[in-house]
Amino acid sequence: MSIASSKPAVPLSEGALSEEGELPLEEMEQPPAKTYLDLQAARRGQVDLETDRETLARYLRGHGQWIQRCFRPLQVEPLSAEIYRLQFFRMGGLGFELEPSFGVKIWPEEDYLFRLTSIELPGDAALPYWVDCRASFRLEELPGSLATTRVHWDLQLNIRLHLPKFLQVLPRKLVQKVGSQVVQQVTRGLSDRFTHNVCSDFYGSIGRSHHPYRLVAVEDGA
């Protein structure tokens, strides 16, 4: 199985439209069940950095300066001040592989809450996948004599993959199992690497290269 992301992902109430006017996955017109596969993955965590909240927020606001470095090994193409195209590496399973790309938008900060969502780009409608991606980063300044900011981060993916015919005839449980394993593996790897890259890059930006950060918690979600 392979994954990608190509649709907006603003938090929705049940049955609501997104800010771009698109229906949630469960309310889209449903193709025959055997022709597609729905996959989910989620991951969340907390990490502490030795800095005050405003200094870290100022760094995050300047995403044009760090996004290309911190999303490695993905390639990042700026499309506007808030929108970027991410190019994934090749991935897959059961003889089916893709090198997906997708758009992301970084939304304006709201009271030290930063959000990143997938967004549809021209030509995405013809792709064999649909993904709703939502990520958030909330900054909490901790009490104490040493300035410390805790970052609460959360990532959610809802993926619909249109299956080629040779996968449609395989046992459904096998296809679902392999697809879920690939999605979870990629989600863990990229989220953990992104966390490391952002923390390291931030410290470098304030002249404290190689300064350690503290991973408080990380877990897979439902």
PDB file of C-alpha atoms in Angstrom, residues 33-144:
ATOM      1  CA  ALA A  33     -16.296  -1.160  -1.471  1.00  0.00           C
ATOM      2  CA  LYS A  34     -13.868  -3.577  -3.135  1.00  0.00           C
ATOM      3  CA  THR A  35     -12.325  -0.822  -5.273  1.00  0.00           C
ATOM      4  CA  TYR A  36     -10.969   1.284  -2.420  1.00  0.00           C
ATOM      5  CA  LEU A  37      -9.330   0.958   0.968  1.00  0.00           C
ATOM      6  CA  ASP A  38      -9.804   3.287   3.948  1.00  0.00           C
ATOM      7  CA  LEU A  39      -6.855   3.633   6.320  1.00  0.00           C
ATOM      8  CA  GLN A  40      -6.287   5.677   9.460  1.00  0.00           C
ATOM      9  CA  ALA A  41      -3.284   6.625  11.559  1.00  0.00           C
ATOM     10  CA  ALA A  42      -2.715   8.996  14.454  1.00  0.00           C
ATOM     11  CA  ARG A  43       0.219   9.960  16.616  1.00  0.00           C
ATOM     12  CA  ARG A  44       0.654  12.515  19.373  1.00  0.00           C
ATOM     13  CA  GLY A  45       3.310  13.557  21.828  1.00  0.00           C
ATOM     14  CA  GLN A  46       4.880  16.198  24.035  1.00  0.00           C
ATOM     15  CA  VAL A  47       8.399  17.594  23.935  1.00  0.00           C
ATOM     16  CA  ASP A  48      10.103  20.152  26.203  1.00  0.00           C
ATOM     17  CA  LEU A  49      12.528  22.796  24.953  1.00  0.00           C
ATOM     18  CA  GLU A  50      14.590  25.141  27.118  1.00  0.00           C
ATOM     19  CA  THR A  51      13.239  28.450  25.844  1.00  0.00           C
ATOM     20  CA  ASP A  52      10.419  30.866  26.529  1.00  0.00           C
ATOM     21  CA  ARG A  53       7.199  30.392  24.598  1.00  0.00           C
ATOM     22  CA  GLU A  54       7.411  33.598  22.558  1.00  0.00           C
ATOM     23  CA  THR A  55      10.893  32.810  21.238  1.00  0.00           C
ATOM     24  CA  LEU A  56       9.733  29.397  20.017  1.00  0.00           C
ATOM     25  CA  ALA A  57       6.523  30.863  18.575  1.00  0.00           C
ATOM     26  CA  ARG A  58       8.506  33.475  16.659  1.00  0.00           C
ATOM     27  CA  TYR A  59      10.600  30.690  15.119  1.00  0.00           C
ATOM     28  CA  LEU A  60       7.518  28.675  14.121  1.00  0.00           C
ATOM     29  CA  ARG A  61       5.850  31.725  12.552  1.00  0.00           C
ATOM     30  CA  GLY A  62       8.759  31.969  10.130  1.00  0.00           C
ATOM     31  CA  HIS A  63       7.997  28.570   8.582  1.00  0.00           C
ATOM     32  CA  GLY A  64       9.397  29.650   5.235  1.00  0.00           C
ATOM     33  CA  GLN A  65      12.842  29.566   6.842  1.00  0.00           C
ATOM     34  CA  TRP A  66      12.697  26.062   8.347  1.00  0.00           C
ATOM     35  CA  ILE A  67      10.086  23.945   6.561  1.00  0.00           C
ATOM     36  CA  GLN A  68      12.405  22.657   3.832  1.00  0.00           C
ATOM     37  CA  ARG A  69      15.023  21.542   6.355  1.00  0.00           C
ATOM     38  CA  CYS A  70      12.613  20.048   8.877  1.00  0.00           C
ATOM     39  CA  PHE A  71      10.551  17.945   6.446  1.00  0.00           C
ATOM     40  CA  ARG A  72      13.604  16.042   5.198  1.00  0.00           C
ATOM     41  CA  PRO A  73      13.761  13.472   3.638  1.00  0.00           C
ATOM     42  CA  LEU A  74      10.661  14.861   1.889  1.00  0.00           C
ATOM     43  CA  GLN A  75      11.193  17.501  -0.782  1.00  0.00           C
ATOM     44  CA  VAL A  76       9.340  20.777  -0.203  1.00  0.00           C
ATOM     45  CA  GLU A  77       8.279  23.196  -2.939  1.00  0.00           C
ATOM     46  CA  PRO A  78       6.908  26.600  -1.824  1.00  0.00           C
ATOM     47  CA  LEU A  79       3.738  27.526  -3.746  1.00  0.00           C
ATOM     48  CA  SER A  80       2.725  30.641  -1.787  1.00  0.00           C
ATOM     49  CA  ALA A  81       3.389  32.273   1.576  1.00  0.00           C
ATOM     50  CA  GLU A  82       1.354  29.584   3.387  1.00  0.00           C
ATOM     51  CA  ILE A  83       1.117  26.651   0.940  1.00  0.00           C
ATOM     52  CA  TYR A  84       3.752  24.070   0.062  1.00  0.00           C
ATOM     53  CA  ARG A  85       3.939  20.907  -2.009  1.00  0.00           C
ATOM     54  CA  LEU A  86       5.494  17.891  -0.271  1.00  0.00           C
ATOM     55  CA  GLN A  87       7.032  15.134  -2.384  1.00  0.00           C
ATOM     56  CA  PHE A  88       7.165  11.735  -0.682  1.00  0.00           C
ATOM     57  CA  PHE A  89       9.654   8.967  -1.288  1.00  0.00           C
ATOM     58  CA  ARG A  90       8.582   5.715  -2.975  1.00  0.00           C
ATOM     59  CA  MET A  91       6.567   3.433  -0.711  1.00  0.00           C
ATOM     60  CA  GLY A  92       4.182   0.526  -1.015  1.00  0.00           C
ATOM     61  CA  GLY A  93       3.522  -3.172  -0.568  1.00  0.00           C
ATOM     62  CA  LEU A  94       2.063  -6.260  -2.253  1.00  0.00           C
ATOM     63  CA  GLY A  95       3.618  -5.210  -5.554  1.00  0.00           C
ATOM     64  CA  PHE A  96       1.988  -1.757  -5.602  1.00  0.00           C
ATOM     65  CA  GLU A  97       4.074   1.410  -5.131  1.00  0.00           C
ATOM     66  CA  LEU A  98       3.614   5.166  -5.396  1.00  0.00           C
ATOM     67  CA  GLU A  99       5.710   8.306  -5.003  1.00  0.00           C
ATOM     68  CA  PRO A 100       2.918  10.566  -3.786  1.00  0.00           C
ATOM     69  CA  SER A 101       2.960  14.334  -3.476  1.00  0.00           C
ATOM     70  CA  PHE A 102       0.461  16.614  -1.775  1.00  0.00           C
ATOM     71  CA  GLY A 103      -0.144  20.176  -0.687  1.00  0.00           C
ATOM     72  CA  VAL A 104      -0.101  21.516   2.862  1.00  0.00           C
ATOM     73  CA  LYS A 105      -1.222  24.835   4.268  1.00  0.00           C
ATOM     74  CA  ILE A 106       0.151  26.368   7.460  1.00  0.00           C
ATOM     75  CA  TRP A 107      -2.635  28.383   9.070  1.00  0.00           C
ATOM     76  CA  PRO A 108      -2.214  31.630  11.012  1.00  0.00           C
ATOM     77  CA  GLU A 109      -1.338  31.091  14.657  1.00  0.00           C
ATOM     78  CA  GLU A 110      -4.161  31.330  17.186  1.00  0.00           C
ATOM     79  CA  ASP A 111      -3.032  31.963  20.783  1.00  0.00           C
ATOM     80  CA  TYR A 112       0.132  29.832  20.435  1.00  0.00           C
ATOM     81  CA  LEU A 113      -1.703  27.111  18.521  1.00  0.00           C
ATOM     82  CA  PHE A 114      -0.236  26.284  15.104  1.00  0.00           C
ATOM     83  CA  ARG A 115      -2.094  24.138  12.553  1.00  0.00           C
ATOM     84  CA  LEU A 116      -0.990  22.427   9.361  1.00  0.00           C
ATOM     85  CA  THR A 117      -3.486  20.735   7.054  1.00  0.00           C
ATOM     86  CA  SER A 118      -3.479  19.021   3.695  1.00  0.00           C
ATOM     87  CA  ILE A 119      -4.959  21.016   0.833  1.00  0.00           C
ATOM     88  CA  GLU A 120      -6.015  20.067  -2.688  1.00  0.00           C
ATOM     89  CA  LEU A 121      -3.735  21.183  -5.504  1.00  0.00           C
ATOM     90  CA  PRO A 122      -4.509  21.329  -9.245  1.00  0.00           C
ATOM     91  CA  GLY A 123      -4.551  17.817 -10.687  1.00  0.00           C
ATOM     92  CA  ASP A 124      -5.055  16.053  -7.355  1.00  0.00           C
ATOM     93  CA  ALA A 125      -8.575  14.899  -8.249  1.00  0.00           C
ATOM     94  CA  ALA A 126      -7.114  12.472 -10.803  1.00  0.00           C
ATOM     95  CA  LEU A 127      -4.802  10.799  -8.277  1.00  0.00           C
ATOM     96  CA  PRO A 128      -5.575   7.297  -6.927  1.00  0.00           C
ATOM     97  CA  TYR A 129      -5.659   8.457  -3.299  1.00  0.00           C
ATOM     98  CA  TRP A 130      -7.414  10.905  -1.009  1.00  0.00           C
ATOM     99  CA  VAL A 131      -6.020  11.890   2.375  1.00  0.00           C
ATOM    100  CA  ASP A 132      -7.264  14.182   5.100  1.00  0.00           C
ATOM    101  CA  CYS A 133      -4.210  15.227   7.140  1.00  0.00           C
ATOM    102  CA  ARG A 134      -4.405  17.355  10.295  1.00  0.00           C
ATOM    103  CA  ALA A 135      -1.498  18.401  12.496  1.00  0.00           C
ATOM    104  CA  SER A 136      -1.386  20.823  15.407  1.00  0.00           C
ATOM    105  CA  PHE A 137       1.288  22.229  17.713  1.00  0.00           C
ATOM    106  CA  ARG A 138       0.264  23.923  20.974  1.00  0.00           C
ATOM    107  CA  LEU A 139       2.876  25.769  23.029  1.00  0.00           C
ATOM    108  CA  GLU A 140       2.658  25.741  26.826  1.00  0.00           C
ATOM    109  CA  GLU A 141       5.125  27.731  28.916  1.00  0.00           C
ATOM    110  CA  LEU A 142       5.949  25.758  32.056  1.00  0.00           C
ATOM    111  CA  PRO A 143       6.472  27.391  35.473  1.00  0.00           C
ATOM    112  CA  GLY A 144       9.942  27.428  37.024  1.00  0.00           C
TER     113      GLY A 144
END
